[in-house]
CSV table of C-alpha atoms in Angstrom, one decimal:
chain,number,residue,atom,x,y,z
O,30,UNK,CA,0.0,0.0,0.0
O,31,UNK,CA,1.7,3.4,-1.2
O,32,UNK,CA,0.6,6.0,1.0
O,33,UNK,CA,2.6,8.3,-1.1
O,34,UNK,CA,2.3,8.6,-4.6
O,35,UNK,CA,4.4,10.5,-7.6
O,36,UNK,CA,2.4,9.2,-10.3
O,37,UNK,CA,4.0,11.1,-13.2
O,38,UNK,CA,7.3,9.6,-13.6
O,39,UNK,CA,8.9,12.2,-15.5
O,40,UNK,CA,8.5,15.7,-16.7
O,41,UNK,CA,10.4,17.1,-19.2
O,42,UNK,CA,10.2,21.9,-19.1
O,43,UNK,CA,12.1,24.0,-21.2
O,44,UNK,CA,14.6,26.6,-19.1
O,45,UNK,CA,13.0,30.0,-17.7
O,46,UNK,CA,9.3,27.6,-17.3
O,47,UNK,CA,7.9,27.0,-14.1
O,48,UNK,CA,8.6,23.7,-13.3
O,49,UNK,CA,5.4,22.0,-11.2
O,50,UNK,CA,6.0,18.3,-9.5
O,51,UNK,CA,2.3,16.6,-7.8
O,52,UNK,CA,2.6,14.5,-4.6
O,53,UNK,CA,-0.6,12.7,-3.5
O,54,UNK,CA,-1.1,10.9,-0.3
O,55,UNK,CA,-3.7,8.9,1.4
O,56,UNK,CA,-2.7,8.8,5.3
O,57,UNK,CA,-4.7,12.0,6.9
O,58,UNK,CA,-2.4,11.1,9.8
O,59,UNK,CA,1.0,12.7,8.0
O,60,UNK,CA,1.4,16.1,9.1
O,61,UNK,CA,4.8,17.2,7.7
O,62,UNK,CA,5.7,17.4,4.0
O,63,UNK,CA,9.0,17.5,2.6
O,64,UNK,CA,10.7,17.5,-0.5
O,65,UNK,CA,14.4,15.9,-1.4
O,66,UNK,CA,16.0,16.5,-4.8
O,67,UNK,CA,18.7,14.0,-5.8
O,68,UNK,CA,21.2,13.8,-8.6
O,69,UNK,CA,22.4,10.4,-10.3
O,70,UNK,CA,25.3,8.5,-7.7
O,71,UNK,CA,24.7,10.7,-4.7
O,72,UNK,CA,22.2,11.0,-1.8
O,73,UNK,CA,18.8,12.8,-1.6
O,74,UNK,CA,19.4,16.3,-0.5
O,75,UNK,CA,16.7,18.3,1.6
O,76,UNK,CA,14.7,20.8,-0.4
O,77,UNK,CA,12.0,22.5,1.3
O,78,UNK,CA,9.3,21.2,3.7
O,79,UNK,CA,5.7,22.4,5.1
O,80,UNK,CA,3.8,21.5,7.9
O,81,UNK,CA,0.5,21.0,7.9
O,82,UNK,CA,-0.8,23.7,9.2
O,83,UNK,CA,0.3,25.6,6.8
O,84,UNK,CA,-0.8,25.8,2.6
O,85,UNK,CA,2.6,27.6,1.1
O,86,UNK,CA,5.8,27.7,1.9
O,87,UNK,CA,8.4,29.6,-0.2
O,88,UNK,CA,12.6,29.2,-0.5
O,89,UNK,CA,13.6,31.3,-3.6
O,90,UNK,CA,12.5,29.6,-6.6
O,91,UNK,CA,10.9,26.8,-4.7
O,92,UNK,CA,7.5,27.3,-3.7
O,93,UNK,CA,5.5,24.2,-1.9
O,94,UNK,CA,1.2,24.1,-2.1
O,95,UNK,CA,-0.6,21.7,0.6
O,96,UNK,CA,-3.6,21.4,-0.3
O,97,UNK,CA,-4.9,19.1,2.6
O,98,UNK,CA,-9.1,18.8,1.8
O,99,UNK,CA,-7.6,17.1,-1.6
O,100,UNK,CA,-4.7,15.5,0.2
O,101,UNK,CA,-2.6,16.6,-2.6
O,102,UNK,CA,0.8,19.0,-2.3
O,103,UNK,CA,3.0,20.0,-5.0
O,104,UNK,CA,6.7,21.5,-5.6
O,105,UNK,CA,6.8,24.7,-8.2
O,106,UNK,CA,10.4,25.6,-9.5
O,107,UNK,CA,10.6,29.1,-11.0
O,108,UNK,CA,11.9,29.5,-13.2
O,109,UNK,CA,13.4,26.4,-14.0
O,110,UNK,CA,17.5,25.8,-14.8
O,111,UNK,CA,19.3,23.3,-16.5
O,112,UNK,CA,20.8,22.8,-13.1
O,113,UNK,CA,17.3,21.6,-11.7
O,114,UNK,CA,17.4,18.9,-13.2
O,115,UNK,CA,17.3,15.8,-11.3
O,116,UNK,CA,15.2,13.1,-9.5
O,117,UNK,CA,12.3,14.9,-6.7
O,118,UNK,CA,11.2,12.8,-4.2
O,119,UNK,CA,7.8,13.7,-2.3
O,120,UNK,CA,8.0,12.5,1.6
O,121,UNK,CA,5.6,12.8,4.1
O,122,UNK,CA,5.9,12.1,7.9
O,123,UNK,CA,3.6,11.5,11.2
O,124,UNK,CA,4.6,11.6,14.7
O,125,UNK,CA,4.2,8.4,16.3
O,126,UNK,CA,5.0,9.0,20.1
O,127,UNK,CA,8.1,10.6,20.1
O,128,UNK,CA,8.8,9.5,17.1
O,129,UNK,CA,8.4,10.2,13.6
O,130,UNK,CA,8.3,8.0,10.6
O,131,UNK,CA,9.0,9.7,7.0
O,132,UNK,CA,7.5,7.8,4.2
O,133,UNK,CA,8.8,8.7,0.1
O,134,UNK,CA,7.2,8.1,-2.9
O,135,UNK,CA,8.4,7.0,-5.9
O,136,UNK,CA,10.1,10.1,-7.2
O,137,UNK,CA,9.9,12.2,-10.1
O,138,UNK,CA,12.8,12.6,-13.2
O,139,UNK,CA,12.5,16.4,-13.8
O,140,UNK,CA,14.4,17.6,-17.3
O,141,UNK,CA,15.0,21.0,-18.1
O,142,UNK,CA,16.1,21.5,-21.4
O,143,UNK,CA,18.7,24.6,-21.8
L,16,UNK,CA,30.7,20.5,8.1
L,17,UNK,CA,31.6,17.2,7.1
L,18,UNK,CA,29.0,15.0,5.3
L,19,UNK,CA,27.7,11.5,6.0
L,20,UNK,CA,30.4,9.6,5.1
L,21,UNK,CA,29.7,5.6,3.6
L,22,UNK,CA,31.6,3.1,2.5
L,23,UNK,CA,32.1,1.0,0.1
L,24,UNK,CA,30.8,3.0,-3.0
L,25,UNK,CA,29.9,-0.2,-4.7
L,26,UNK,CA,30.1,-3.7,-4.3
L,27,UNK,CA,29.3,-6.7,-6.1
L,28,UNK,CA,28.6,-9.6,-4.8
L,29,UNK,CA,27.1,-13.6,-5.5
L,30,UNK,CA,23.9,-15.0,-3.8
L,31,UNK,CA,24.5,-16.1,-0.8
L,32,UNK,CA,27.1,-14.4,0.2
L,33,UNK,CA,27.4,-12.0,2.9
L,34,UNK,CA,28.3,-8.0,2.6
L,35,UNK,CA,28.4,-5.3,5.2
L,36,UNK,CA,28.4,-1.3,5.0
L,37,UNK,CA,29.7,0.9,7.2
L,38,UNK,CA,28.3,5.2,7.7
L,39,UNK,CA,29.7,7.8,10.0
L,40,UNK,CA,27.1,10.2,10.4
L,41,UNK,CA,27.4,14.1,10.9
L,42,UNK,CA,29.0,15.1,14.0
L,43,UNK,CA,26.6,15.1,16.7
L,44,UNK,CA,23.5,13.9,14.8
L,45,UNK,CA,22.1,11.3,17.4
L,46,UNK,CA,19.3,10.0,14.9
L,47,UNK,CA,20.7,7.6,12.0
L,48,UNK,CA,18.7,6.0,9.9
L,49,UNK,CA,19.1,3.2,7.2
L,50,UNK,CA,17.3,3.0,3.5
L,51,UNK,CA,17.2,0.7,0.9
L,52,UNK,CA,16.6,2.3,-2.2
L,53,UNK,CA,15.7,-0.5,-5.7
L,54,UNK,CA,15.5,1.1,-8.4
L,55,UNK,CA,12.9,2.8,-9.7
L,56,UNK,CA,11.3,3.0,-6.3
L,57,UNK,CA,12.0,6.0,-3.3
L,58,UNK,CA,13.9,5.1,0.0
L,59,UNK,CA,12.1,2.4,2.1
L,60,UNK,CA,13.5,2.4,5.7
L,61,UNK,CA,15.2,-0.5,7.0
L,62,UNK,CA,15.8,1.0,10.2
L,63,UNK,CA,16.8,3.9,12.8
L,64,UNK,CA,18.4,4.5,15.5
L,65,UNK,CA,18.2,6.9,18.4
L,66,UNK,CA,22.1,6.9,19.9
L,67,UNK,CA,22.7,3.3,20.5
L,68,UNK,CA,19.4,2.6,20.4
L,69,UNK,CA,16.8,0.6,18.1
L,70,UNK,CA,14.0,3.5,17.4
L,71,UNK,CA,11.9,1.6,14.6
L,72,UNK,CA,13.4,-1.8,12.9
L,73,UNK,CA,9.6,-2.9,11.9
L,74,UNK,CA,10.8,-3.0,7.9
L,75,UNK,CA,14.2,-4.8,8.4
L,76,UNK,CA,14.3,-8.5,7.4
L,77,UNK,CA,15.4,-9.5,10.7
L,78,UNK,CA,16.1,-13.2,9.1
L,79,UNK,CA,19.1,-12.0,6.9
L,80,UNK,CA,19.6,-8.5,7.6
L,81,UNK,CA,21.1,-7.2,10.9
L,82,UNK,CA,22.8,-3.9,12.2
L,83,UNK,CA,24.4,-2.1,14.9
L,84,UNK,CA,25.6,1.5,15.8
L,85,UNK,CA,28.1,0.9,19.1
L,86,UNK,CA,28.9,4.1,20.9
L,87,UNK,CA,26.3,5.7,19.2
L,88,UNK,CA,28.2,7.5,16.1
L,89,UNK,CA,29.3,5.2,13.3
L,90,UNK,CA,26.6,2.1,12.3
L,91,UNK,CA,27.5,-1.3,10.3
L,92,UNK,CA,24.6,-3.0,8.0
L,93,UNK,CA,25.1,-6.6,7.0
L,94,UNK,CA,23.1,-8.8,5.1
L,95,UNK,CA,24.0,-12.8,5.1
L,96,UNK,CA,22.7,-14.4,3.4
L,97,UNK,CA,22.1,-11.7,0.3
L,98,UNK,CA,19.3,-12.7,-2.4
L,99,UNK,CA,19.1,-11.7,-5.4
L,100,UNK,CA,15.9,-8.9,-4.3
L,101,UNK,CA,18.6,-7.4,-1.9
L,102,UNK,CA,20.5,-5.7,-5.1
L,103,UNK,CA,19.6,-1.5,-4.6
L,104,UNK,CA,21.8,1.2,-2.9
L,105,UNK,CA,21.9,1.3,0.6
L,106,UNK,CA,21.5,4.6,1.9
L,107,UNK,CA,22.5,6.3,5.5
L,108,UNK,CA,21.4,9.3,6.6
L,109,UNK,CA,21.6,11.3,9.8
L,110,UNK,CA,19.4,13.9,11.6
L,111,UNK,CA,20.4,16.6,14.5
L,112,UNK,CA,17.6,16.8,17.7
L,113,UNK,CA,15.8,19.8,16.4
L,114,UNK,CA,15.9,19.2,12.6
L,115,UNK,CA,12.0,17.0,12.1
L,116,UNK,CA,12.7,15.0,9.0
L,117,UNK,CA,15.4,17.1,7.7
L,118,UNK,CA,17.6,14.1,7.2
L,119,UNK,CA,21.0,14.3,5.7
L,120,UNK,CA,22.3,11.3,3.3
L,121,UNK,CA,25.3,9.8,2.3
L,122,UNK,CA,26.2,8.9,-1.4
L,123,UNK,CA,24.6,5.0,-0.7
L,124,UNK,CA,26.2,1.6,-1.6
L,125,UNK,CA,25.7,0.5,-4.9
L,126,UNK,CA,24.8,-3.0,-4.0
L,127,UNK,CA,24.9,-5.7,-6.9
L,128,UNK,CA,23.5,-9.5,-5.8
L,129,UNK,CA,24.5,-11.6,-9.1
Protein backbone atom coordinates (compact mmCIF):
# COMPACT_ATOMS: atom_id res chain seq x y z
CA UNK A 1 0.00 0.00 0.00
CA UNK A 2 1.71 3.38 -1.16
CA UNK A 3 0.56 5.97 0.97
CA UNK A 4 2.56 8.29 -1.11
CA UNK A 5 2.26 8.59 -4.58
CA UNK A 6 4.41 10.46 -7.63
CA UNK A 7 2.40 9.20 -10.28
CA UNK A 8 4.04 11.11 -13.22
CA UNK A 9 7.31 9.57 -13.64
CA UNK A 10 8.88 12.23 -15.52
CA UNK A 11 8.50 15.65 -16.67
CA UNK A 12 10.38 17.06 -19.18
CA UNK A 13 10.24 21.86 -19.08
CA UNK A 14 12.13 23.95 -21.15
CA UNK A 15 14.60 26.65 -19.09
CA UNK A 16 13.02 29.98 -17.73
CA UNK A 17 9.33 27.61 -17.32
CA UNK A 18 7.86 26.98 -14.10
CA UNK A 19 8.64 23.72 -13.28
CA UNK A 20 5.38 22.03 -11.25
CA UNK A 21 5.99 18.29 -9.45
CA UNK A 22 2.25 16.59 -7.84
CA UNK A 23 2.59 14.46 -4.64
CA UNK A 24 -0.58 12.73 -3.48
CA UNK A 25 -1.12 10.87 -0.28
CA UNK A 26 -3.68 8.92 1.37
CA UNK A 27 -2.69 8.81 5.28
CA UNK A 28 -4.65 12.00 6.93
CA UNK A 29 -2.35 11.14 9.80
CA UNK A 30 1.01 12.70 7.97
CA UNK A 31 1.35 16.09 9.08
CA UNK A 32 4.76 17.25 7.69
CA UNK A 33 5.74 17.42 4.03
CA UNK A 34 9.03 17.55 2.63
CA UNK A 35 10.71 17.54 -0.51
CA UNK A 36 14.42 15.94 -1.39
CA UNK A 37 16.05 16.54 -4.78
CA UNK A 38 18.70 14.00 -5.84
CA UNK A 39 21.19 13.80 -8.58
CA UNK A 40 22.43 10.41 -10.27
CA UNK A 41 25.31 8.54 -7.67
CA UNK A 42 24.68 10.72 -4.72
CA UNK A 43 22.24 11.03 -1.81
CA UNK A 44 18.82 12.84 -1.56
CA UNK A 45 19.43 16.28 -0.55
CA UNK A 46 16.66 18.28 1.64
CA UNK A 47 14.72 20.75 -0.43
CA UNK A 48 11.99 22.47 1.25
CA UNK A 49 9.29 21.22 3.70
CA UNK A 50 5.72 22.43 5.12
CA UNK A 51 3.77 21.48 7.89
CA UNK A 52 0.46 20.96 7.92
CA UNK A 53 -0.81 23.66 9.22
CA UNK A 54 0.27 25.61 6.83
CA UNK A 55 -0.82 25.81 2.57
CA UNK A 56 2.59 27.59 1.08
CA UNK A 57 5.77 27.72 1.88
CA UNK A 58 8.42 29.57 -0.23
CA UNK A 59 12.63 29.16 -0.49
CA UNK A 60 13.56 31.30 -3.62
CA UNK A 61 12.55 29.61 -6.64
CA UNK A 62 10.88 26.83 -4.72
CA UNK A 63 7.49 27.34 -3.71
CA UNK A 64 5.46 24.19 -1.88
CA UNK A 65 1.24 24.07 -2.05
CA UNK A 66 -0.59 21.73 0.63
CA UNK A 67 -3.64 21.44 -0.27
CA UNK A 68 -4.93 19.08 2.62
CA UNK A 69 -9.12 18.81 1.80
CA UNK A 70 -7.59 17.06 -1.58
CA UNK A 71 -4.69 15.48 0.17
CA UNK A 72 -2.61 16.59 -2.59
CA UNK A 73 0.79 19.01 -2.32
CA UNK A 74 3.00 20.02 -5.05
CA UNK A 75 6.73 21.55 -5.59
CA UNK A 76 6.79 24.66 -8.19
CA UNK A 77 10.36 25.55 -9.49
CA UNK A 78 10.65 29.12 -11.02
CA UNK A 79 11.89 29.48 -13.17
CA UNK A 80 13.40 26.37 -14.04
CA UNK A 81 17.50 25.85 -14.80
CA UNK A 82 19.28 23.29 -16.55
CA UNK A 83 20.82 22.77 -13.14
CA UNK A 84 17.33 21.58 -11.66
CA UNK A 85 17.36 18.89 -13.19
CA UNK A 86 17.35 15.80 -11.25
CA UNK A 87 15.16 13.07 -9.52
CA UNK A 88 12.35 14.89 -6.74
CA UNK A 89 11.18 12.84 -4.15
CA UNK A 90 7.81 13.71 -2.28
CA UNK A 91 7.97 12.54 1.60
CA UNK A 92 5.58 12.83 4.14
CA UNK A 93 5.94 12.09 7.90
CA UNK A 94 3.57 11.51 11.17
CA UNK A 95 4.63 11.58 14.72
CA UNK A 96 4.17 8.42 16.31
CA UNK A 97 4.95 9.01 20.13
CA UNK A 98 8.08 10.62 20.10
CA UNK A 99 8.84 9.52 17.14
CA UNK A 100 8.39 10.19 13.61
CA UNK A 101 8.34 7.95 10.62
CA UNK A 102 9.04 9.66 7.00
CA UNK A 103 7.46 7.79 4.16
CA UNK A 104 8.82 8.70 0.11
CA UNK A 105 7.22 8.15 -2.93
CA UNK A 106 8.38 6.98 -5.93
CA UNK A 107 10.11 10.05 -7.25
CA UNK A 108 9.90 12.17 -10.15
CA UNK A 109 12.75 12.56 -13.25
CA UNK A 110 12.53 16.42 -13.80
CA UNK A 111 14.40 17.63 -17.35
CA UNK A 112 15.05 21.05 -18.10
CA UNK A 113 16.14 21.48 -21.43
CA UNK A 114 18.69 24.57 -21.77
CA UNK B 1 30.73 20.48 8.14
CA UNK B 2 31.55 17.24 7.07
CA UNK B 3 28.97 15.01 5.33
CA UNK B 4 27.70 11.54 5.96
CA UNK B 5 30.43 9.65 5.06
CA UNK B 6 29.68 5.61 3.59
CA UNK B 7 31.57 3.07 2.45
CA UNK B 8 32.06 0.98 0.08
CA UNK B 9 30.84 3.01 -3.04
CA UNK B 10 29.95 -0.23 -4.68
CA UNK B 11 30.09 -3.65 -4.30
CA UNK B 12 29.28 -6.68 -6.07
CA UNK B 13 28.62 -9.64 -4.83
CA UNK B 14 27.08 -13.56 -5.53
CA UNK B 15 23.94 -15.04 -3.82
CA UNK B 16 24.55 -16.06 -0.77
CA UNK B 17 27.15 -14.41 0.21
CA UNK B 18 27.39 -11.97 2.93
CA UNK B 19 28.26 -8.03 2.64
CA UNK B 20 28.39 -5.28 5.19
CA UNK B 21 28.44 -1.25 4.97
CA UNK B 22 29.65 0.89 7.19
CA UNK B 23 28.29 5.21 7.70
CA UNK B 24 29.70 7.79 10.04
CA UNK B 25 27.13 10.22 10.39
CA UNK B 26 27.45 14.14 10.86
CA UNK B 27 29.02 15.12 13.99
CA UNK B 28 26.63 15.11 16.66
CA UNK B 29 23.47 13.90 14.84
CA UNK B 30 22.14 11.29 17.44
CA UNK B 31 19.34 10.03 14.93
CA UNK B 32 20.69 7.56 12.03
CA UNK B 33 18.74 5.96 9.93
CA UNK B 34 19.09 3.15 7.16
CA UNK B 35 17.25 2.96 3.55
CA UNK B 36 17.19 0.73 0.91
CA UNK B 37 16.58 2.34 -2.17
CA UNK B 38 15.66 -0.52 -5.67
CA UNK B 39 15.49 1.11 -8.41
CA UNK B 40 12.92 2.84 -9.72
CA UNK B 41 11.31 3.04 -6.34
CA UNK B 42 12.02 6.04 -3.30
CA UNK B 43 13.86 5.12 0.05
CA UNK B 44 12.14 2.41 2.09
CA UNK B 45 13.53 2.42 5.71
CA UNK B 46 15.20 -0.46 7.00
CA UNK B 47 15.81 1.01 10.18
CA UNK B 48 16.81 3.93 12.81
CA UNK B 49 18.41 4.49 15.47
CA UNK B 50 18.23 6.94 18.45
CA UNK B 51 22.12 6.86 19.85
CA UNK B 52 22.73 3.28 20.51
CA UNK B 53 19.39 2.57 20.44
CA UNK B 54 16.78 0.63 18.11
CA UNK B 55 13.98 3.51 17.42
CA UNK B 56 11.89 1.61 14.59
CA UNK B 57 13.39 -1.83 12.87
CA UNK B 58 9.55 -2.86 11.92
CA UNK B 59 10.76 -2.98 7.92
CA UNK B 60 14.18 -4.81 8.36
CA UNK B 61 14.30 -8.51 7.42
CA UNK B 62 15.45 -9.52 10.68
CA UNK B 63 16.08 -13.20 9.09
CA UNK B 64 19.14 -12.00 6.92
CA UNK B 65 19.57 -8.46 7.57
CA UNK B 66 21.14 -7.17 10.91
CA UNK B 67 22.79 -3.87 12.20
CA UNK B 68 24.36 -2.14 14.95
CA UNK B 69 25.59 1.49 15.83
CA UNK B 70 28.12 0.93 19.05
CA UNK B 71 28.85 4.12 20.92
CA UNK B 72 26.25 5.72 19.22
CA UNK B 73 28.24 7.46 16.08
CA UNK B 74 29.33 5.17 13.32
CA UNK B 75 26.59 2.11 12.35
CA UNK B 76 27.51 -1.34 10.28
CA UNK B 77 24.62 -2.99 7.98
CA UNK B 78 25.15 -6.57 7.01
CA UNK B 79 23.08 -8.79 5.13
CA UNK B 80 24.00 -12.81 5.14
CA UNK B 81 22.71 -14.39 3.44
CA UNK B 82 22.15 -11.68 0.26
CA UNK B 83 19.30 -12.68 -2.42
CA UNK B 84 19.07 -11.66 -5.37
CA UNK B 85 15.85 -8.89 -4.33
CA UNK B 86 18.57 -7.37 -1.90
CA UNK B 87 20.54 -5.73 -5.11
CA UNK B 88 19.62 -1.48 -4.56
CA UNK B 89 21.79 1.21 -2.93
CA UNK B 90 21.89 1.29 0.58
CA UNK B 91 21.48 4.58 1.93
CA UNK B 92 22.51 6.27 5.53
CA UNK B 93 21.39 9.25 6.63
CA UNK B 94 21.58 11.30 9.80
CA UNK B 95 19.45 13.95 11.60
CA UNK B 96 20.39 16.57 14.46
CA UNK B 97 17.63 16.82 17.72
CA UNK B 98 15.80 19.81 16.41
CA UNK B 99 15.87 19.21 12.56
CA UNK B 100 12.02 16.95 12.13
CA UNK B 101 12.66 15.01 9.03
CA UNK B 102 15.44 17.09 7.70
CA UNK B 103 17.60 14.09 7.18
CA UNK B 104 21.01 14.32 5.70
CA UNK B 105 22.34 11.28 3.32
CA UNK B 106 25.31 9.76 2.26
CA UNK B 107 26.22 8.87 -1.45
CA UNK B 108 24.60 5.01 -0.69
CA UNK B 109 26.19 1.60 -1.62
CA UNK B 110 25.75 0.50 -4.86
CA UNK B 111 24.83 -3.03 -3.98
CA UNK B 112 24.88 -5.74 -6.91
CA UNK B 113 23.54 -9.50 -5.81
CA UNK B 114 24.53 -11.62 -9.09
Amino acid sequence: DQQVKQNSPSLSVQEGRISILNCDYTNSMFDYFLWYKKYPAEGPTFLISISSIKDKNEDGRFTVFLNKSAKHLSLHIVPSQPGDSAVYFCAASRRTGANSKLTFGKGITLSVRP
Amino acid sequence: EAGVAQSPRYKIIEKRQSVAFWCNPISGHATLYWYQQILGQGPKLLIQFQNNGVVDDSQLPKDRFSAERLKGVDSTLKIQPAKLEDSAVYLCASRSAGGREKLFFGSGTQLSVL
